[in-house]
PDB file of C-alpha atoms in Angstrom:
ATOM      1  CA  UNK G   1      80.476  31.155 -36.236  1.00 44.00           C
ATOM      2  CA  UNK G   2      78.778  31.327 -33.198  1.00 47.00           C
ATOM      3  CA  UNK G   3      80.347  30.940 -29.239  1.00 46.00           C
ATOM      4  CA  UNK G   4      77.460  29.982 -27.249  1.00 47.00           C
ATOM      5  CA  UNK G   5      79.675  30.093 -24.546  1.00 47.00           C
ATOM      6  CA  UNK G   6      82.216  32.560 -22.842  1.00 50.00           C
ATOM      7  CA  UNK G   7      84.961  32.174 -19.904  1.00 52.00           C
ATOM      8  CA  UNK G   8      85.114  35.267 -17.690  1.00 56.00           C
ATOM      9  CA  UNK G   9      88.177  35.419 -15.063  1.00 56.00           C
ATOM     10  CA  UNK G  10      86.564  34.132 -11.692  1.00 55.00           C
ATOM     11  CA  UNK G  11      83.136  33.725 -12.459  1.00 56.00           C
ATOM     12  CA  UNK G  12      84.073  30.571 -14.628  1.00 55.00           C
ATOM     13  CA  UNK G  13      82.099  29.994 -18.039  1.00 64.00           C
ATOM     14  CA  UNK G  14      78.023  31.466 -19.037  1.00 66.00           C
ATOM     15  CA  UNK G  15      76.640  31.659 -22.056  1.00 65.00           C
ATOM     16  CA  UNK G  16      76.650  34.071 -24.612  1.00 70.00           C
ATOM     17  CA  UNK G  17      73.290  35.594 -25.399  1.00 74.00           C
ATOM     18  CA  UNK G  18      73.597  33.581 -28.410  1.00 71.00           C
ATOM     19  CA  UNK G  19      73.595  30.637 -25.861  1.00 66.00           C
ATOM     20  CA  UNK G  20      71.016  31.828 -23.725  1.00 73.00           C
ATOM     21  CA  UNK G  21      68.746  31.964 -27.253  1.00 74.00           C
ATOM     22  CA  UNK G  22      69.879  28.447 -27.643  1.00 73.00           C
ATOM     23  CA  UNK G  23      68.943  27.489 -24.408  1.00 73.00           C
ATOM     24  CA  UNK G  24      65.479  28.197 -24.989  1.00 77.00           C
ATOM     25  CA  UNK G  25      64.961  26.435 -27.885  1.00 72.00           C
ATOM     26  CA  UNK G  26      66.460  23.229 -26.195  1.00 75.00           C
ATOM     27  CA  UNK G  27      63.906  23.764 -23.205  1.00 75.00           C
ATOM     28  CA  UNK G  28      61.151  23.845 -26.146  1.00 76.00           C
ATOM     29  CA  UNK G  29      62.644  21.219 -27.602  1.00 78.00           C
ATOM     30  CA  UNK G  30      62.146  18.923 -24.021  1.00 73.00           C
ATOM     31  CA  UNK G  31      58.732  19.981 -23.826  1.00 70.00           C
ATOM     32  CA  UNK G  32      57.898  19.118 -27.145  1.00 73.00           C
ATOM     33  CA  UNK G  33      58.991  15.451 -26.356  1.00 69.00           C
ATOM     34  CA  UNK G  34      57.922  15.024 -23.424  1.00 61.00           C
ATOM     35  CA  UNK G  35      54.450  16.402 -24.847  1.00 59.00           C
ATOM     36  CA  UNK G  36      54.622  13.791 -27.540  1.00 57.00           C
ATOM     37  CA  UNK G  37      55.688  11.267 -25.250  1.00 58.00           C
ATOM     38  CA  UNK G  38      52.959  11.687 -23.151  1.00 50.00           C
ATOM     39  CA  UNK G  39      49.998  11.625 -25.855  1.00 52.00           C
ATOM     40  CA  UNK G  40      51.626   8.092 -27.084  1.00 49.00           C
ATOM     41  CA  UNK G  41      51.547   6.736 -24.127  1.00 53.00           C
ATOM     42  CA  UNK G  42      48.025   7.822 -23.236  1.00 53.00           C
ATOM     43  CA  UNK G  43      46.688   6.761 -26.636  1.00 49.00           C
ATOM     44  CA  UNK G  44      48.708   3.540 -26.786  1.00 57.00           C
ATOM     45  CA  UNK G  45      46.495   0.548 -26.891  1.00 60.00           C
ATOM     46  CA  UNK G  46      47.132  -2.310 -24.166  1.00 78.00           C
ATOM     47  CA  UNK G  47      45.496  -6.048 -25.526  1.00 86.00           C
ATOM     48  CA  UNK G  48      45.293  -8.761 -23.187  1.00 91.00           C
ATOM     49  CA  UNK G  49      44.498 -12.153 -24.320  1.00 94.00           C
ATOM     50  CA  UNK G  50      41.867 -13.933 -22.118  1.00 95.00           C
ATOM     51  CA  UNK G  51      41.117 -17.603 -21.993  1.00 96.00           C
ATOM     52  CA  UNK G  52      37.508 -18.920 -20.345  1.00 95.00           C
ATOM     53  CA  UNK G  53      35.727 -22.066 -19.966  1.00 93.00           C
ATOM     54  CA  UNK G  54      32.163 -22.137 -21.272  1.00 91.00           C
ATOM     55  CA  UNK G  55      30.162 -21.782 -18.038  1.00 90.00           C
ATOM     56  CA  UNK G  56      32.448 -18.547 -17.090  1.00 90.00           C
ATOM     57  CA  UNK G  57      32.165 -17.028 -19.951  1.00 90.00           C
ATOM     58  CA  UNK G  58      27.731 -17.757 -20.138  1.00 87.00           C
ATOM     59  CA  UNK G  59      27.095 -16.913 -16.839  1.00 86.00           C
ATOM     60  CA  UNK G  60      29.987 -14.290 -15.237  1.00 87.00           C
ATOM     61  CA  UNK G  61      32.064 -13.063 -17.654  1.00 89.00           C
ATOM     62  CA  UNK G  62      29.493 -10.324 -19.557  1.00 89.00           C
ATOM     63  CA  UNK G  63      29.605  -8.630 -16.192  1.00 88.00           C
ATOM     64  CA  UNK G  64      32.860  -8.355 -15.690  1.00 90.00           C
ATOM     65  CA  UNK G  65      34.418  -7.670 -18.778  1.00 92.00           C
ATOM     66  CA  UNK G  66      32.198  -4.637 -18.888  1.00 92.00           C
ATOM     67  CA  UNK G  67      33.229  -3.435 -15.318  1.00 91.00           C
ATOM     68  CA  UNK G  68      36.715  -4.370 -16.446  1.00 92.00           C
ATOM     69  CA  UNK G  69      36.440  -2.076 -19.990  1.00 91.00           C
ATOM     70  CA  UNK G  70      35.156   1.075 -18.110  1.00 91.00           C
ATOM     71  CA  UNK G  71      37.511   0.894 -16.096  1.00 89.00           C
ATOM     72  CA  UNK G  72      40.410   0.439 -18.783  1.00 88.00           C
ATOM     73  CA  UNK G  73      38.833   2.041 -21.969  1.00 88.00           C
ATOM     74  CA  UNK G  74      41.672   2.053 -23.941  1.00 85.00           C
ATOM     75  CA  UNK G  75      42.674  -1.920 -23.343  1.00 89.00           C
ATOM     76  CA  UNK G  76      41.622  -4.480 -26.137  1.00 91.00           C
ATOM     77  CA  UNK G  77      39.916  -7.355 -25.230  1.00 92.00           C
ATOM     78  CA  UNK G  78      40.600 -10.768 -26.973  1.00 94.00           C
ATOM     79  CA  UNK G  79      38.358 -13.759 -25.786  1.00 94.00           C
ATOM     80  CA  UNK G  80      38.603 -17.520 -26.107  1.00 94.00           C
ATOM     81  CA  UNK G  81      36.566 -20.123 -25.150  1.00 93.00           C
ATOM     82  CA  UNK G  82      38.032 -23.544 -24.403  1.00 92.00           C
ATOM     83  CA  UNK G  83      38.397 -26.724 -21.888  1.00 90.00           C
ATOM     84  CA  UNK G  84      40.722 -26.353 -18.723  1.00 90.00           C
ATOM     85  CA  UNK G  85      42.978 -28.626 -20.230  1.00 91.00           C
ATOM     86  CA  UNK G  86      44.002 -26.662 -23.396  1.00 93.00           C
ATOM     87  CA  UNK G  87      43.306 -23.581 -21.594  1.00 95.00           C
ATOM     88  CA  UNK G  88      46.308 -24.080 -19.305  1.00 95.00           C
ATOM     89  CA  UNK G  89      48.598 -25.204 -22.221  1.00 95.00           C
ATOM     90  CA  UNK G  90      47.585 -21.919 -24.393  1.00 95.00           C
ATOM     91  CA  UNK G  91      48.801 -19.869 -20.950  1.00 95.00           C
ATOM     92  CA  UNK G  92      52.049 -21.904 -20.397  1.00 93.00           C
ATOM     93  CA  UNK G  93      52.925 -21.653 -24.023  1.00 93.00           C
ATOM     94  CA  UNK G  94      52.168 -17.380 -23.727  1.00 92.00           C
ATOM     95  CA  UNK G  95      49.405 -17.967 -26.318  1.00 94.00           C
ATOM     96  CA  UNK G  96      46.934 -15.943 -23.928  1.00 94.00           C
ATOM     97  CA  UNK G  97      47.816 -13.832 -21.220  1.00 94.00           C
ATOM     98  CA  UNK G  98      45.354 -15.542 -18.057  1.00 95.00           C
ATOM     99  CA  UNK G  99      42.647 -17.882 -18.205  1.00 96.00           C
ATOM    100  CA  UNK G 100      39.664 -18.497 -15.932  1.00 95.00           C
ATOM    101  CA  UNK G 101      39.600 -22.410 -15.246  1.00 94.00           C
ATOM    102  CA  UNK G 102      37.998 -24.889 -12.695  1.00 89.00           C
ATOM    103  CA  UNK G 103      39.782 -27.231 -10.564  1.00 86.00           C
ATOM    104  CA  UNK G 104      43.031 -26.366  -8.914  1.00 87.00           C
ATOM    105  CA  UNK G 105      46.626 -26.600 -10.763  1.00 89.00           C
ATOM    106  CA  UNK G 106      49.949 -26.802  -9.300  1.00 87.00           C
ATOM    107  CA  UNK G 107      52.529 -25.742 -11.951  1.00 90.00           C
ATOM    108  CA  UNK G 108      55.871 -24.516 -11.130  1.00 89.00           C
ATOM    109  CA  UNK G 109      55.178 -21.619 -14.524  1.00 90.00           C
ATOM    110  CA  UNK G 110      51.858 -20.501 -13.439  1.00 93.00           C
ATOM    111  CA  UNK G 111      50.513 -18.361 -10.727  1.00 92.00           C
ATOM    112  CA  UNK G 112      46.713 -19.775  -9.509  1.00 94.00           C
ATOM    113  CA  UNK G 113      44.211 -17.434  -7.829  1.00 92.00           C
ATOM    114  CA  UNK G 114      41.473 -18.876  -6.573  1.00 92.00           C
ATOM    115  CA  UNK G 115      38.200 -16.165  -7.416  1.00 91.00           C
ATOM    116  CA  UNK G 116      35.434 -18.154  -6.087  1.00 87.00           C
ATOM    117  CA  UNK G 117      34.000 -21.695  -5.704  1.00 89.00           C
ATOM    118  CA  UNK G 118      30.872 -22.802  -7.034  1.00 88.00           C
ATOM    119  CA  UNK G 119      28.445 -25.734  -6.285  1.00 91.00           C
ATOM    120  CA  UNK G 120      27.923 -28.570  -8.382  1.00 92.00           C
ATOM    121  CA  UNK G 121      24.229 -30.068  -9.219  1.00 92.00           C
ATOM    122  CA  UNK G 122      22.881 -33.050 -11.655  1.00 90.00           C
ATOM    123  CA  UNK G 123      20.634 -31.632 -13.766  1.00 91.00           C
ATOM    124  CA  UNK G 124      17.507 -33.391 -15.596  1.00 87.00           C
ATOM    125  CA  UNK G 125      14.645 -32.854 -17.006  1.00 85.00           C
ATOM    126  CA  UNK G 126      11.830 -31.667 -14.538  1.00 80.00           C
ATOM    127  CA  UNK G 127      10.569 -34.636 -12.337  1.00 70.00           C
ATOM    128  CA  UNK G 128      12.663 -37.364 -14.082  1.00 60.00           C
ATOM    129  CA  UNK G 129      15.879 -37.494 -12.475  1.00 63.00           C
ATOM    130  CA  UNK G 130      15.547 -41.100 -11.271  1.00 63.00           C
ATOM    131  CA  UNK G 131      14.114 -42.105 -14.050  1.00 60.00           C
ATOM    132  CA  UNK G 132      16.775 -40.803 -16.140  1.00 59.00           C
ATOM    133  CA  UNK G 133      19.003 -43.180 -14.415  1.00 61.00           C
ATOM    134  CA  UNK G 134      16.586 -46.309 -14.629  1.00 58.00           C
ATOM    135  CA  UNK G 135      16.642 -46.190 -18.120  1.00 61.00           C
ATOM    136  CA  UNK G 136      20.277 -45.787 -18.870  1.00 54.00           C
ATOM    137  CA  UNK G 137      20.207 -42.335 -20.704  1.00 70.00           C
ATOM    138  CA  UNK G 138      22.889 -40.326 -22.018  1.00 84.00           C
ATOM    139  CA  UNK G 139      25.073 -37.954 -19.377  1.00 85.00           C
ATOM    140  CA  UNK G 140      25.476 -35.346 -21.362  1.00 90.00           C
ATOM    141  CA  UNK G 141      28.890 -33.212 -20.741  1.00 88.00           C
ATOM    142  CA  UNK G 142      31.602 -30.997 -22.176  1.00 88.00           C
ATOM    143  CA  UNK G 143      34.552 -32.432 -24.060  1.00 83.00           C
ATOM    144  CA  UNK G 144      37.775 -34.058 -22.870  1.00 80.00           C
ATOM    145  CA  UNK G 145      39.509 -31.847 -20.410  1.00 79.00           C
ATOM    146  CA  UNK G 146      36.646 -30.201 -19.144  1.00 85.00           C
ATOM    147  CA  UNK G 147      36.931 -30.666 -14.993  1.00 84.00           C
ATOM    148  CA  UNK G 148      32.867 -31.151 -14.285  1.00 87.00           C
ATOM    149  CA  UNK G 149      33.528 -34.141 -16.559  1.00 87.00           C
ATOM    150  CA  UNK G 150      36.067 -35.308 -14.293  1.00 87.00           C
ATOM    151  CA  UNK G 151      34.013 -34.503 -11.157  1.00 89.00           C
ATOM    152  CA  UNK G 152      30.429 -36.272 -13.095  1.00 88.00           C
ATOM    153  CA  UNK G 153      32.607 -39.451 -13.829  1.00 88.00           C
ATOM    154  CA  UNK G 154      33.671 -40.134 -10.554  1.00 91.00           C
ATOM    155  CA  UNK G 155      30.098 -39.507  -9.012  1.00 90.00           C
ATOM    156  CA  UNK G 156      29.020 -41.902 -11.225  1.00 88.00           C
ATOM    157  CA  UNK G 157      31.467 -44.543 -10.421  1.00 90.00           C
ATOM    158  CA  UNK G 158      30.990 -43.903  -6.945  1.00 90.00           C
ATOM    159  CA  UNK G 159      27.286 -44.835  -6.682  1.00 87.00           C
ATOM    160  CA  UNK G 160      28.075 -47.539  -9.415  1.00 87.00           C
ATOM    161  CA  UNK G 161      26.393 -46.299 -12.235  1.00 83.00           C
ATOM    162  CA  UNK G 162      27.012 -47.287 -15.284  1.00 82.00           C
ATOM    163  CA  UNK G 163      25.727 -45.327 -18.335  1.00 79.00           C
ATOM    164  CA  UNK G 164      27.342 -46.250 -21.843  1.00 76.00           C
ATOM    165  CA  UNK G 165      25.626 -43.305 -24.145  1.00 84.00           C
ATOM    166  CA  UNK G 166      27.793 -39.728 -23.555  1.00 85.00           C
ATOM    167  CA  UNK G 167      26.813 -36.843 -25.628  1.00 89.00           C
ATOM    168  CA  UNK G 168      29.293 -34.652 -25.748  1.00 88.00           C
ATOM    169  CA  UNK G 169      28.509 -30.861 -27.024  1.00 88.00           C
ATOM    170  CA  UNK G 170      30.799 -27.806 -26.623  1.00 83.00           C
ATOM    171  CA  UNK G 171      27.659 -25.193 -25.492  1.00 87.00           C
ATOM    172  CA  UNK G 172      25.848 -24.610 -22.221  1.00 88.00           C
ATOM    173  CA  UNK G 173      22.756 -23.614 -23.736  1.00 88.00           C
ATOM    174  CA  UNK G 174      23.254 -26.784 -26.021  1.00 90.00           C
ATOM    175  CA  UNK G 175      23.390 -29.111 -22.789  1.00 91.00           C
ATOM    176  CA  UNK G 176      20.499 -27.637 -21.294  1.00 90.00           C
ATOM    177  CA  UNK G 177      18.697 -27.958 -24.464  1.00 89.00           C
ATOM    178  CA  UNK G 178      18.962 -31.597 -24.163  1.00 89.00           C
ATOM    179  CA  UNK G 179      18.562 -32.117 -20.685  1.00 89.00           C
ATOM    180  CA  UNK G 180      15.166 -30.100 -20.528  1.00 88.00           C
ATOM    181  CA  UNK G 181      14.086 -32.060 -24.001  1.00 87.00           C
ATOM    182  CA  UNK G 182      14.789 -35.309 -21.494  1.00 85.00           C
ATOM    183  CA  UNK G 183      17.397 -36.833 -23.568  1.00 87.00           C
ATOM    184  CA  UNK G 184      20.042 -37.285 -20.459  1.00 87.00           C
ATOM    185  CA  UNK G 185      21.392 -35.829 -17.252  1.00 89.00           C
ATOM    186  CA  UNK G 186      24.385 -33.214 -16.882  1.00 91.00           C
ATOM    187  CA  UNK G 187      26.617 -32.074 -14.115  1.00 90.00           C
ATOM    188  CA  UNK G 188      27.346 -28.325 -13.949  1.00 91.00           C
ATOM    189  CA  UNK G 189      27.405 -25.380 -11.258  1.00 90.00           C
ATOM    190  CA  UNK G 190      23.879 -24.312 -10.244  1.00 88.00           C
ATOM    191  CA  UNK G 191      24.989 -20.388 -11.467  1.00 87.00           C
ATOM    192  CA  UNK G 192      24.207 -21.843 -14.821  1.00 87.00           C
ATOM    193  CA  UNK G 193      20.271 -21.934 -14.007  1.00 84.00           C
ATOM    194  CA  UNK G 194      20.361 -17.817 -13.018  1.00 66.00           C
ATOM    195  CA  UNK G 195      19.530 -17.455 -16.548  1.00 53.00           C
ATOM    196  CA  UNK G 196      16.167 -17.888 -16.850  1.00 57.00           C
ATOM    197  CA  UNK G 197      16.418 -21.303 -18.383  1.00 56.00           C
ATOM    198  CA  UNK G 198      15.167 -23.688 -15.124  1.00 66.00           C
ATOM    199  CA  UNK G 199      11.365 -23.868 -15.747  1.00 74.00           C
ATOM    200  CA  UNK G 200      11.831 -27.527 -17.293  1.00 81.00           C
ATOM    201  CA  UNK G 201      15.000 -28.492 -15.339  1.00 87.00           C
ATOM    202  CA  UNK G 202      15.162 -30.138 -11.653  1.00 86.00           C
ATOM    203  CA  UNK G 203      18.298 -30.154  -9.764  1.00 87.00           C
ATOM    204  CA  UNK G 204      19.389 -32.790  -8.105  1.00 87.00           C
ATOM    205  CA  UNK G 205      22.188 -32.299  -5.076  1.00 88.00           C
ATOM    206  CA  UNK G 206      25.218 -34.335  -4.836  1.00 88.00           C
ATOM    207  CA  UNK G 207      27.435 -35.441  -1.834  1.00 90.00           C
ATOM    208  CA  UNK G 208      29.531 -32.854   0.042  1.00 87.00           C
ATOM    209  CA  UNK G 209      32.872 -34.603  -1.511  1.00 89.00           C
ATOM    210  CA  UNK G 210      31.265 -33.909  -5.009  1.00 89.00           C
ATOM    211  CA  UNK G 211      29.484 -30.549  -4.557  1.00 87.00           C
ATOM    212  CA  UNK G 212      32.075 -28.049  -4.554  1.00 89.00           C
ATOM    213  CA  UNK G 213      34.598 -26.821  -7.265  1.00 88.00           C
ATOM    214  CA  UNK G 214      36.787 -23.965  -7.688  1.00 90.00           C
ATOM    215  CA  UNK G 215      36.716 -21.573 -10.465  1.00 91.00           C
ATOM    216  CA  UNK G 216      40.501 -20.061 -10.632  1.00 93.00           C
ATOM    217  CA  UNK G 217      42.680 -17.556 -12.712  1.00 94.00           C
ATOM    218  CA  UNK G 218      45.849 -18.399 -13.738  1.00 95.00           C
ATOM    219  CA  UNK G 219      48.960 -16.963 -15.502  1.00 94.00           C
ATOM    220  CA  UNK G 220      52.737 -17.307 -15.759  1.00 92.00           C
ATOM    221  CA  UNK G 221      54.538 -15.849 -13.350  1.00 88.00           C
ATOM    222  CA  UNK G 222      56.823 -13.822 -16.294  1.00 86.00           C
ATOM    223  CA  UNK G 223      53.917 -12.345 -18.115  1.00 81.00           C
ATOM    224  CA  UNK G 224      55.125  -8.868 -18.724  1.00 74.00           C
ATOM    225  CA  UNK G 225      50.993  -7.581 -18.493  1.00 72.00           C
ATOM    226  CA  UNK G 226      50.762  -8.837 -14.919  1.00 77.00           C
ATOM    227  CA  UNK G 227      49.774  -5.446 -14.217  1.00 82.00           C
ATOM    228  CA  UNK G 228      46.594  -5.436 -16.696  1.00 86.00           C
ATOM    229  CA  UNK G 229      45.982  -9.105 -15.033  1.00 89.00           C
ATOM    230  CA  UNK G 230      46.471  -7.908 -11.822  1.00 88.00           C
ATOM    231  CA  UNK G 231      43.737  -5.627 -12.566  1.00 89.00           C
ATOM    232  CA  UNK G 232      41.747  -7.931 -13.600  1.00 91.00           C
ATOM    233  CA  UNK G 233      41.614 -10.069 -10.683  1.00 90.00           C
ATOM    234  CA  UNK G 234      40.707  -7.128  -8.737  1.00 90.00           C
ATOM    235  CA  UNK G 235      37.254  -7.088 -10.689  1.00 91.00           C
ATOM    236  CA  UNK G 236      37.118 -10.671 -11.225  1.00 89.00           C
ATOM    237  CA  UNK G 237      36.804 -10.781  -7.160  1.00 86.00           C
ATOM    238  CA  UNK G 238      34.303  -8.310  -7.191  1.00 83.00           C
ATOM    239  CA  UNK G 239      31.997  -8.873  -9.579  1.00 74.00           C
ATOM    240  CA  UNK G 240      31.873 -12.520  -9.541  1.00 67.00           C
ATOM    241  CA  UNK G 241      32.186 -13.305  -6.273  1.00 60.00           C
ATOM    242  CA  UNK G 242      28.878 -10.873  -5.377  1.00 56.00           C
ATOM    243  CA  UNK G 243      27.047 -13.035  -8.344  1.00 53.00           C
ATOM    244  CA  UNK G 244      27.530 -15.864  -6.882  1.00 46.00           C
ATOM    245  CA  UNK G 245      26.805 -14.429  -3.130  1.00 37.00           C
ATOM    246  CA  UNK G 246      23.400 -13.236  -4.923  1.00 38.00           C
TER     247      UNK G 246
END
């Protein structure tokens, strides 16, 4: 049996040099752990769950996300398309992690950061806006829930038009499909025409009141990757922001 420690009178208790052997292999022991610590968390992989509406995630979002990855290479990316509507619900009920939205919120759960704010156009086909109206065809617009729907609706009630036929389709590039083939109008932020898609397009401007909408970021305020969000943001106000400056 082994005493890896001795009491001498007045110099109170060291250890044996079987103690000091001991000693060492603790100390490799603690470096060995902490080594191993220290490669998991290095190689551990962060996800974050990422919500967008359509027109983000067309026009801004390929951008960013890339900025965002080389800057975080070891964080997984999961991306969902949806309405502003749902969005929010899929944040409050922690089924994503943030979600880039238009229009403002006020919810008590959520934190709301406004990135940017874009302007708002009619689009139509090229040189037939007013005609368009004159002969009652389609609006064409995102589903339920979708806030440029909200924003086209009122415009519309405000000047007293009334158009019966709504085609509803869940893609940009499907909208502006239909709008260049002349089969209605839409109402979406001008950013979506950067693409290279406006040769058969006009634009029509709006009123002041109508123009303007802001595109936001949101998350609850417990989210435990508020770091990785917080991140996030930083790009988000970088990147997009100079787009739309551009």
């Amino acid at each position: 049996m082994f005493f890896y420690f001795a009491t001498e009178p007045k110099k109170g208790i060291k250890p044996t040099p079987e103690g000091i052997e001991l000693l060492k292999y603790i100390k490799r022991i603690f470096t060995i752990l902490h080594e191993a610590e220290h490669n998991v968390s290095n190689n551990k992989k962060l996800n974050i769950n990422i919500g967008t509406i359509e027109t983000i995630a067309a026009v801004h979002l390929p951008k960013l996300l890339n900025e965002y990855k080389r800057k975080n290479p070891k964080i997984q990316i999961n991306l969902k398309t949806d309405n502003s509507i749902k969005l929010i619900e899929h944040v409050k009920n922690r089924e994503m992690d943030c979600a880039f939205i238009s229009g403002n919120i006020n919810d008590k759960d959520l934190i709301c950061t406004n990135i940017f704010n874009e302007k708002l156009v009619i689009l139509s086909q090229k040189s037939n806006f007013k005609q368009n109206i004159n002969e009652n065809k389609s609006i064409i617009m995102f589903g339920e829930g979708c806030f440029y729907r909200k924003i086209f609706e009122d415009w519309l009630n405000y000047h007293d038009i009334n158009i019966e036929n709504k085609m509803t389709l869940n893609t940009l590039d499907g909208i502006l499909g239909c709008v260049e083939a002349g089969l209605g109008i839409a109402f979406l932020p001008m950013s979506v025409l950067n693409k290279g898609n406006s040769d058969g397009i006009e634009i029509t401007k709006v009123e002041e009141s109508f123009q303007t909408i802001s595109l936001n970021i949101i998350y609850r305020q417990d989210n435990k990757n508020n770091n990785v969000i917080n991140q996030l943001k930083q790009v988000a106000f970088e990147k997009m922001k100079s787009n739309i400056i551009k």
